[in-house]
Amino acid sequence: MKARLRQDAIVRSLRRNGTSTIADLAEAVGASRRTVLRDISALRDEGFVIHSEPGRGGGLQLDPQSLQTTARLSVAEVFALLISVASMRAAGNLPFSDLADAGLSKIEAALPPDKLRDLRRFLGCLYVGQLSPQVDISDMGAMDPALLPAFETAFLQRQHLRFQYRDAKGILSHRNVEPQAMLILPPLWYLVAWDPARQDFRHFRMDRISTPAIDEGARFQRRHVPFEDHVRPVRDLSR
């Protein structure tokens, strides 16, 4: 487990359990005691107040009032939260939507200006609509976790994206495209891209994309994507 993910897991464990020992944390994150001690030190440097109580029955406690001195959320992480909320809203399955929006607004406000600028550009590529009831979703699978980081680079830097794609018939092909938009039609997610080989737009189901990678080289221009009337930019959902 990477250091950042491991440290996030330690914070979650301390918040949920109240008090944890080094041994408990090491077992929870799958690391050595020495590694956990280094992680605790790094978290303290970031602004978390973590108390140590020696002796039997003691352990580590996270001060619930402690705050980080810097925002650690990446653009991709905030974007993942936003699109998750947007997809639930589009599906009509978002309880406590006002509280969710308020929480996300606070997260956005904590981002430094450069990350906020990238987030807004990223969100400008996101659209939401309704899936036709005739679409077969019986073969829907899991999405490759490497997709979102690859999308962040491809969309923000306007670089070509290459990947393997398995169509509805199970035929595997290699694609190199210009990513133009992300479309959420709950429960399906699509990459909308201009395919230079076919000189047309293509919709790629994200659960059928694998091994995404950036094709560094010439950059492309953003194109106007024609959508159906029921599809809206995600930013319009809050209006």
PDB file of C-alpha atoms in Angstrom:
ATOM      1  CA  MET A   1       0.000   0.000   0.000  1.00  0.00           C
ATOM      2  CA  LYS A   2       1.327   3.441  -0.938  1.00  0.00           C
ATOM      3  CA  ALA A   3       2.253   5.815   1.885  1.00  0.00           C
ATOM      4  CA  ARG A   4      -0.572   8.266   1.154  1.00  0.00           C
ATOM      5  CA  LEU A   5      -3.234   5.543   1.108  1.00  0.00           C
ATOM      6  CA  ARG A   6      -1.760   3.956   4.232  1.00  0.00           C
ATOM      7  CA  GLN A   7      -1.785   7.254   6.128  1.00  0.00           C
ATOM      8  CA  ASP A   8      -5.375   7.929   5.096  1.00  0.00           C
ATOM      9  CA  ALA A   9      -6.301   4.467   6.388  1.00  0.00           C
ATOM     10  CA  ILE A  10      -4.582   5.207   9.716  1.00  0.00           C
ATOM     11  CA  VAL A  11      -6.542   8.450  10.126  1.00  0.00           C
ATOM     12  CA  ARG A  12      -9.820   6.665   9.341  1.00  0.00           C
ATOM     13  CA  SER A  13      -9.023   3.944  11.863  1.00  0.00           C
ATOM     14  CA  LEU A  14      -8.216   6.451  14.607  1.00  0.00           C
ATOM     15  CA  ARG A  15     -11.379   8.428  13.901  1.00  0.00           C
ATOM     16  CA  ARG A  16     -13.599   5.368  13.974  1.00  0.00           C
ATOM     17  CA  ASN A  17     -12.065   3.498  16.908  1.00  0.00           C
ATOM     18  CA  GLY A  18     -11.130   6.388  19.172  1.00  0.00           C
ATOM     19  CA  THR A  19      -7.994   4.647  20.465  1.00  0.00           C
ATOM     20  CA  SER A  20      -5.716   2.225  18.633  1.00  0.00           C
ATOM     21  CA  THR A  21      -2.358   0.670  19.382  1.00  0.00           C
ATOM     22  CA  ILE A  22       0.559   0.652  16.960  1.00  0.00           C
ATOM     23  CA  ALA A  23       0.116  -3.110  16.623  1.00  0.00           C
ATOM     24  CA  ASP A  24      -3.578  -2.728  15.744  1.00  0.00           C
ATOM     25  CA  LEU A  25      -2.807  -0.061  13.149  1.00  0.00           C
ATOM     26  CA  ALA A  26       0.025  -2.103  11.659  1.00  0.00           C
ATOM     27  CA  GLU A  27      -2.313  -5.062  11.238  1.00  0.00           C
ATOM     28  CA  ALA A  28      -5.071  -2.876   9.789  1.00  0.00           C
ATOM     29  CA  VAL A  29      -2.882  -1.348   7.077  1.00  0.00           C
ATOM     30  CA  GLY A  30      -0.642  -4.339   6.473  1.00  0.00           C
ATOM     31  CA  ALA A  31       2.618  -2.652   7.437  1.00  0.00           C
ATOM     32  CA  SER A  32       5.363  -2.978  10.045  1.00  0.00           C
ATOM     33  CA  ARG A  33       5.319  -1.147  13.364  1.00  0.00           C
ATOM     34  CA  ARG A  34       8.263   0.964  12.213  1.00  0.00           C
ATOM     35  CA  THR A  35       6.405   2.006   9.061  1.00  0.00           C
ATOM     36  CA  VAL A  36       3.327   2.969  11.066  1.00  0.00           C
ATOM     37  CA  LEU A  37       5.466   5.056  13.441  1.00  0.00           C
ATOM     38  CA  ARG A  38       6.900   6.915  10.424  1.00  0.00           C
ATOM     39  CA  ASP A  39       3.377   7.470   9.123  1.00  0.00           C
ATOM     40  CA  ILE A  40       2.244   8.836  12.490  1.00  0.00           C
ATOM     41  CA  SER A  41       5.175  11.256  12.452  1.00  0.00           C
ATOM     42  CA  ALA A  42       4.297  12.370   8.901  1.00  0.00           C
ATOM     43  CA  LEU A  43       0.667  12.920   9.874  1.00  0.00           C
ATOM     44  CA  ARG A  44       1.693  15.041  12.840  1.00  0.00           C
ATOM     45  CA  ASP A  45       3.874  17.136  10.529  1.00  0.00           C
ATOM     46  CA  GLU A  46       0.787  17.745   8.367  1.00  0.00           C
ATOM     47  CA  GLY A  47      -1.168  19.138  11.297  1.00  0.00           C
ATOM     48  CA  PHE A  48      -2.940  16.144  12.840  1.00  0.00           C
ATOM     49  CA  VAL A  49      -2.774  16.125  16.632  1.00  0.00           C
ATOM     50  CA  ILE A  50      -2.219  12.502  17.669  1.00  0.00           C
ATOM     51  CA  HIS A  51      -1.826  11.833  21.394  1.00  0.00           C
ATOM     52  CA  SER A  52       0.126   8.872  22.779  1.00  0.00           C
ATOM     53  CA  GLU A  53      -0.900   7.239  26.049  1.00  0.00           C
ATOM     54  CA  PRO A  54       1.797   4.913  27.436  1.00  0.00           C
ATOM     55  CA  GLY A  55       1.191   1.802  29.493  1.00  0.00           C
ATOM     56  CA  ARG A  56      -1.303  -1.052  29.417  1.00  0.00           C
ATOM     57  CA  GLY A  57      -4.610   0.041  27.938  1.00  0.00           C
ATOM     58  CA  GLY A  58      -2.993   3.051  26.313  1.00  0.00           C
ATOM     59  CA  GLY A  59      -2.572   3.780  22.677  1.00  0.00           C
ATOM     60  CA  LEU A  60      -2.929   6.494  20.079  1.00  0.00           C
ATOM     61  CA  GLN A  61      -5.764   8.978  19.961  1.00  0.00           C
ATOM     62  CA  LEU A  62      -6.569  11.512  17.252  1.00  0.00           C
ATOM     63  CA  ASP A  63      -7.711  14.897  18.533  1.00  0.00           C
ATOM     64  CA  PRO A  64     -11.080  15.373  16.752  1.00  0.00           C
ATOM     65  CA  GLN A  65     -10.509  19.117  16.673  1.00  0.00           C
ATOM     66  CA  SER A  66      -7.189  18.835  14.868  1.00  0.00           C
ATOM     67  CA  LEU A  67      -7.070  20.094  11.323  1.00  0.00           C
ATOM     68  CA  GLN A  68      -4.595  19.653   8.540  1.00  0.00           C
ATOM     69  CA  THR A  69      -2.466  22.659   7.798  1.00  0.00           C
ATOM     70  CA  THR A  70      -2.637  22.012   4.062  1.00  0.00           C
ATOM     71  CA  ALA A  71      -5.246  20.518   1.750  1.00  0.00           C
ATOM     72  CA  ARG A  72      -4.153  17.046   0.678  1.00  0.00           C
ATOM     73  CA  LEU A  73      -6.968  16.183  -1.705  1.00  0.00           C
ATOM     74  CA  SER A  74      -5.914  15.905  -5.317  1.00  0.00           C
ATOM     75  CA  VAL A  75      -8.006  17.181  -8.203  1.00  0.00           C
ATOM     76  CA  ALA A  76      -8.832  13.594  -9.173  1.00  0.00           C
ATOM     77  CA  GLU A  77      -9.982  12.771  -5.613  1.00  0.00           C
ATOM     78  CA  VAL A  78     -12.304  15.785  -5.407  1.00  0.00           C
ATOM     79  CA  PHE A  79     -13.543  15.061  -8.920  1.00  0.00           C
ATOM     80  CA  ALA A  80     -14.312  11.465  -7.914  1.00  0.00           C
ATOM     81  CA  LEU A  81     -16.443  12.739  -5.028  1.00  0.00           C
ATOM     82  CA  LEU A  82     -18.265  15.218  -7.266  1.00  0.00           C
ATOM     83  CA  ILE A  83     -19.045  12.747 -10.028  1.00  0.00           C
ATOM     84  CA  SER A  84     -20.223  10.163  -7.499  1.00  0.00           C
ATOM     85  CA  VAL A  85     -22.704  12.694  -6.106  1.00  0.00           C
ATOM     86  CA  ALA A  86     -23.717  13.756  -9.632  1.00  0.00           C
ATOM     87  CA  SER A  87     -24.378  10.182 -10.712  1.00  0.00           C
ATOM     88  CA  MET A  88     -26.472   9.462  -7.623  1.00  0.00           C
ATOM     89  CA  ARG A  89     -28.455  12.637  -8.188  1.00  0.00           C
ATOM     90  CA  ALA A  90     -29.054  11.746 -11.829  1.00  0.00           C
ATOM     91  CA  ALA A  91     -30.293   8.336 -10.746  1.00  0.00           C
ATOM     92  CA  GLY A  92     -32.678   9.969  -8.258  1.00  0.00           C
ATOM     93  CA  ASN A  93     -30.942   8.253  -5.381  1.00  0.00           C
ATOM     94  CA  LEU A  94     -29.219  10.959  -3.361  1.00  0.00           C
ATOM     95  CA  PRO A  95     -30.554  11.369   0.170  1.00  0.00           C
ATOM     96  CA  PHE A  96     -29.343  14.409   2.129  1.00  0.00           C
ATOM     97  CA  SER A  97     -28.402  16.129  -1.138  1.00  0.00           C
ATOM     98  CA  ASP A  98     -28.235  19.594   0.449  1.00  0.00           C
ATOM     99  CA  LEU A  99     -25.731  18.392   3.049  1.00  0.00           C
ATOM    100  CA  ALA A 100     -23.692  16.620   0.373  1.00  0.00           C
ATOM    101  CA  ASP A 101     -23.540  19.795  -1.708  1.00  0.00           C
ATOM    102  CA  ALA A 102     -22.554  21.868   1.328  1.00  0.00           C
ATOM    103  CA  GLY A 103     -19.771  19.447   2.200  1.00  0.00           C
ATOM    104  CA  LEU A 104     -18.438  19.407  -1.345  1.00  0.00           C
ATOM    105  CA  SER A 105     -18.488  23.202  -1.465  1.00  0.00           C
ATOM    106  CA  LYS A 106     -16.280  23.309   1.634  1.00  0.00           C
ATOM    107  CA  ILE A 107     -13.878  20.831   0.059  1.00  0.00           C
ATOM    108  CA  GLU A 108     -13.686  22.898  -3.120  1.00  0.00           C
ATOM    109  CA  ALA A 109     -13.120  26.059  -1.091  1.00  0.00           C
ATOM    110  CA  ALA A 110     -10.118  24.440   0.617  1.00  0.00           C
ATOM    111  CA  LEU A 111      -8.346  23.760  -2.669  1.00  0.00           C
ATOM    112  CA  PRO A 112      -5.488  26.039  -3.687  1.00  0.00           C
ATOM    113  CA  PRO A 113      -6.210  28.242  -6.734  1.00  0.00           C
ATOM    114  CA  ASP A 114      -4.320  26.085  -9.230  1.00  0.00           C
ATOM    115  CA  LYS A 115      -6.137  22.904  -8.193  1.00  0.00           C
ATOM    116  CA  LEU A 116      -9.482  24.698  -8.178  1.00  0.00           C
ATOM    117  CA  ARG A 117      -8.825  25.915 -11.709  1.00  0.00           C
ATOM    118  CA  ASP A 118      -8.025  22.361 -12.854  1.00  0.00           C
ATOM    119  CA  LEU A 119     -11.117  21.027 -11.091  1.00  0.00           C
ATOM    120  CA  ARG A 120     -13.373  23.500 -12.908  1.00  0.00           C
ATOM    121  CA  ARG A 121     -11.836  22.554 -16.232  1.00  0.00           C
ATOM    122  CA  PHE A 122     -12.288  18.874 -15.401  1.00  0.00           C
ATOM    123  CA  LEU A 123     -15.935  19.411 -14.436  1.00  0.00           C
ATOM    124  CA  GLY A 124     -16.514  21.233 -17.720  1.00  0.00           C
ATOM    125  CA  CYS A 125     -16.067  17.878 -19.448  1.00  0.00           C
ATOM    126  CA  LEU A 126     -18.672  16.042 -17.353  1.00  0.00           C
ATOM    127  CA  TYR A 127     -22.263  15.427 -18.501  1.00  0.00           C
ATOM    128  CA  VAL A 128     -25.176  13.522 -16.993  1.00  0.00           C
ATOM    129  CA  GLY A 129     -28.308  12.050 -18.540  1.00  0.00           C
ATOM    130  CA  GLN A 130     -30.760   9.167 -18.350  1.00  0.00           C
ATOM    131  CA  LEU A 131     -30.073   5.694 -19.709  1.00  0.00           C
ATOM    132  CA  SER A 132     -32.600   4.289 -22.148  1.00  0.00           C
ATOM    133  CA  PRO A 133     -34.480   1.336 -20.641  1.00  0.00           C
ATOM    134  CA  GLN A 134     -33.679  -0.654 -23.786  1.00  0.00           C
ATOM    135  CA  VAL A 135     -29.942  -0.702 -23.015  1.00  0.00           C
ATOM    136  CA  ASP A 136     -28.720  -4.064 -21.742  1.00  0.00           C
ATOM    137  CA  ILE A 137     -26.708  -3.691 -18.527  1.00  0.00           C
ATOM    138  CA  SER A 138     -26.576  -7.381 -17.615  1.00  0.00           C
ATOM    139  CA  ASP A 139     -22.885  -7.551 -18.535  1.00  0.00           C
ATOM    140  CA  MET A 140     -21.827  -4.433 -16.631  1.00  0.00           C
ATOM    141  CA  GLY A 141     -18.436  -4.894 -14.991  1.00  0.00           C
ATOM    142  CA  ALA A 142     -16.028  -2.995 -12.759  1.00  0.00           C
ATOM    143  CA  MET A 143     -14.085  -0.003 -14.033  1.00  0.00           C
ATOM    144  CA  ASP A 144     -10.292   0.039 -14.137  1.00  0.00           C
ATOM    145  CA  PRO A 145      -9.070   2.193 -11.175  1.00  0.00           C
ATOM    146  CA  ALA A 146      -6.370   3.625 -13.462  1.00  0.00           C
ATOM    147  CA  LEU A 147      -9.022   5.381 -15.562  1.00  0.00           C
ATOM    148  CA  LEU A 148      -9.555   8.520 -13.491  1.00  0.00           C
ATOM    149  CA  PRO A 149      -5.865   9.472 -13.097  1.00  0.00           C
ATOM    150  CA  ALA A 150      -5.393   8.898 -16.840  1.00  0.00           C
ATOM    151  CA  PHE A 151      -8.472  10.994 -17.602  1.00  0.00           C
ATOM    152  CA  GLU A 152      -7.164  13.836 -15.447  1.00  0.00           C
ATOM    153  CA  THR A 153      -4.005  14.108 -17.536  1.00  0.00           C
ATOM    154  CA  ALA A 154      -5.750  13.515 -20.864  1.00  0.00           C
ATOM    155  CA  PHE A 155      -8.513  16.075 -20.310  1.00  0.00           C
ATOM    156  CA  LEU A 156      -6.489  18.795 -18.609  1.00  0.00           C
ATOM    157  CA  GLN A 157      -3.465  18.558 -20.893  1.00  0.00           C
ATOM    158  CA  ARG A 158      -5.477  17.548 -23.990  1.00  0.00           C
ATOM    159  CA  GLN A 159      -3.316  14.577 -24.756  1.00  0.00           C
ATOM    160  CA  HIS A 160      -4.329  11.468 -26.642  1.00  0.00           C
ATOM    161  CA  LEU A 161      -5.422   8.446 -24.635  1.00  0.00           C
ATOM    162  CA  ARG A 162      -4.743   4.894 -25.716  1.00  0.00           C
ATOM    163  CA  PHE A 163      -6.392   1.812 -24.256  1.00  0.00           C
ATOM    164  CA  GLN A 164      -7.775  -1.620 -24.968  1.00  0.00           C
ATOM    165  CA  TYR A 165     -11.498  -1.845 -25.592  1.00  0.00           C
ATOM    166  CA  ARG A 166     -13.723  -4.896 -25.529  1.00  0.00           C
ATOM    167  CA  ASP A 167     -17.025  -4.330 -27.339  1.00  0.00           C
ATOM    168  CA  ALA A 168     -20.422  -5.902 -26.672  1.00  0.00           C
ATOM    169  CA  LYS A 169     -19.441  -8.963 -28.723  1.00  0.00           C
ATOM    170  CA  GLY A 170     -16.271  -9.447 -26.705  1.00  0.00           C
ATOM    171  CA  ILE A 171     -13.963  -8.344 -29.525  1.00  0.00           C
ATOM    172  CA  LEU A 172     -10.806  -6.663 -28.213  1.00  0.00           C
ATOM    173  CA  SER A 173      -9.317  -3.688 -30.049  1.00  0.00           C
ATOM    174  CA  HIS A 174      -6.647  -1.064 -29.408  1.00  0.00           C
ATOM    175  CA  ARG A 175      -7.802   2.567 -29.501  1.00  0.00           C
ATOM    176  CA  ASN A 176      -6.038   5.920 -29.590  1.00  0.00           C
ATOM    177  CA  VAL A 177      -8.492   8.792 -29.151  1.00  0.00           C
ATOM    178  CA  GLU A 178      -8.989  12.440 -28.207  1.00  0.00           C
ATOM    179  CA  PRO A 179     -11.008  12.484 -24.930  1.00  0.00           C
ATOM    180  CA  GLN A 180     -13.726  15.147 -25.161  1.00  0.00           C
ATOM    181  CA  ALA A 181     -16.260  14.396 -22.416  1.00  0.00           C
ATOM    182  CA  MET A 182     -17.373  11.985 -19.737  1.00  0.00           C
ATOM    183  CA  LEU A 183     -21.009  10.957 -19.804  1.00  0.00           C
ATOM    184  CA  ILE A 184     -22.847   9.393 -16.869  1.00  0.00           C
ATOM    185  CA  LEU A 185     -26.028   7.525 -17.763  1.00  0.00           C
ATOM    186  CA  PRO A 186     -26.594   5.705 -14.465  1.00  0.00           C
ATOM    187  CA  PRO A 187     -25.554   3.021 -13.921  1.00  0.00           C
ATOM    188  CA  LEU A 188     -23.305   3.194 -17.015  1.00  0.00           C
ATOM    189  CA  TRP A 189     -20.385   5.590 -17.521  1.00  0.00           C
ATOM    190  CA  TYR A 190     -18.981   6.525 -20.921  1.00  0.00           C
ATOM    191  CA  LEU A 191     -15.886   8.169 -22.331  1.00  0.00           C
ATOM    192  CA  VAL A 192     -16.913  10.330 -25.268  1.00  0.00           C
ATOM    193  CA  ALA A 193     -13.970  10.775 -27.598  1.00  0.00           C
ATOM    194  CA  TRP A 194     -13.068  11.805 -31.117  1.00  0.00           C
ATOM    195  CA  ASP A 195     -11.605   8.808 -32.918  1.00  0.00           C
ATOM    196  CA  PRO A 196      -9.116  10.056 -35.560  1.00  0.00           C
ATOM    197  CA  ALA A 197      -9.062   6.646 -37.239  1.00  0.00           C
ATOM    198  CA  ARG A 198     -12.808   6.828 -37.862  1.00  0.00           C
ATOM    199  CA  GLN A 199     -13.114  10.630 -38.071  1.00  0.00           C
ATOM    200  CA  ASP A 200     -16.111  10.613 -35.771  1.00  0.00           C
ATOM    201  CA  PHE A 201     -17.190  10.679 -32.126  1.00  0.00           C
ATOM    202  CA  ARG A 202     -17.354   7.390 -30.269  1.00  0.00           C
ATOM    203  CA  HIS A 203     -18.904   6.428 -26.915  1.00  0.00           C
ATOM    204  CA  PHE A 204     -16.813   3.923 -24.974  1.00  0.00           C
ATOM    205  CA  ARG A 205     -18.311   2.218 -21.949  1.00  0.00           C
ATOM    206  CA  MET A 206     -15.803   2.743 -19.174  1.00  0.00           C
ATOM    207  CA  ASP A 207     -16.252  -0.754 -17.741  1.00  0.00           C
ATOM    208  CA  ARG A 208     -15.023  -2.117 -21.102  1.00  0.00           C
ATOM    209  CA  ILE A 209     -11.829   0.005 -21.128  1.00  0.00           C
ATOM    210  CA  SER A 210      -8.592  -1.476 -19.795  1.00  0.00           C
ATOM    211  CA  THR A 211      -4.911  -0.500 -19.509  1.00  0.00           C
ATOM    212  CA  PRO A 212      -5.396   3.241 -20.179  1.00  0.00           C
ATOM    213  CA  ALA A 213      -2.241   5.244 -20.883  1.00  0.00           C
ATOM    214  CA  ILE A 214      -1.365   8.732 -22.038  1.00  0.00           C
ATOM    215  CA  ASP A 215       0.033   8.982 -25.556  1.00  0.00           C
ATOM    216  CA  GLU A 216       2.435  11.867 -25.100  1.00  0.00           C
ATOM    217  CA  GLY A 217       2.961  13.965 -28.189  1.00  0.00           C
ATOM    218  CA  ALA A 218       0.852  16.366 -30.222  1.00  0.00           C
ATOM    219  CA  ARG A 219      -2.057  17.862 -28.329  1.00  0.00           C
ATOM    220  CA  PHE A 220      -5.576  18.110 -29.692  1.00  0.00           C
ATOM    221  CA  GLN A 221      -8.226  20.820 -29.709  1.00  0.00           C
ATOM    222  CA  ARG A 222     -11.432  20.449 -27.759  1.00  0.00           C
ATOM    223  CA  ARG A 223     -14.443  19.801 -29.995  1.00  0.00           C
ATOM    224  CA  HIS A 224     -18.137  20.500 -29.575  1.00  0.00           C
ATOM    225  CA  VAL A 225     -19.813  17.222 -28.649  1.00  0.00           C
ATOM    226  CA  PRO A 226     -23.402  16.790 -29.873  1.00  0.00           C
ATOM    227  CA  PHE A 227     -25.531  15.346 -27.066  1.00  0.00           C
ATOM    228  CA  GLU A 228     -29.199  14.409 -26.901  1.00  0.00           C
ATOM    229  CA  ASP A 229     -31.606  16.881 -25.286  1.00  0.00           C
ATOM    230  CA  HIS A 230     -31.815  15.016 -21.970  1.00  0.00           C
ATOM    231  CA  VAL A 231     -28.047  15.256 -21.379  1.00  0.00           C
ATOM    232  CA  ARG A 232     -26.898  18.206 -19.296  1.00  0.00           C
ATOM    233  CA  PRO A 233     -23.563  19.515 -17.999  1.00  0.00           C
ATOM    234  CA  VAL A 234     -23.147  18.415 -14.402  1.00  0.00           C
ATOM    235  CA  ARG A 235     -22.811  22.022 -13.223  1.00  0.00           C
ATOM    236  CA  ASP A 236     -26.367  22.692 -14.428  1.00  0.00           C
ATOM    237  CA  LEU A 237     -27.796  20.130 -12.011  1.00  0.00           C
ATOM    238  CA  SER A 238     -27.457  22.521  -9.073  1.00  0.00           C
ATOM    239  CA  ARG A 239     -29.382  25.316 -10.764  1.00  0.00           C
TER     240      ARG A 239
END
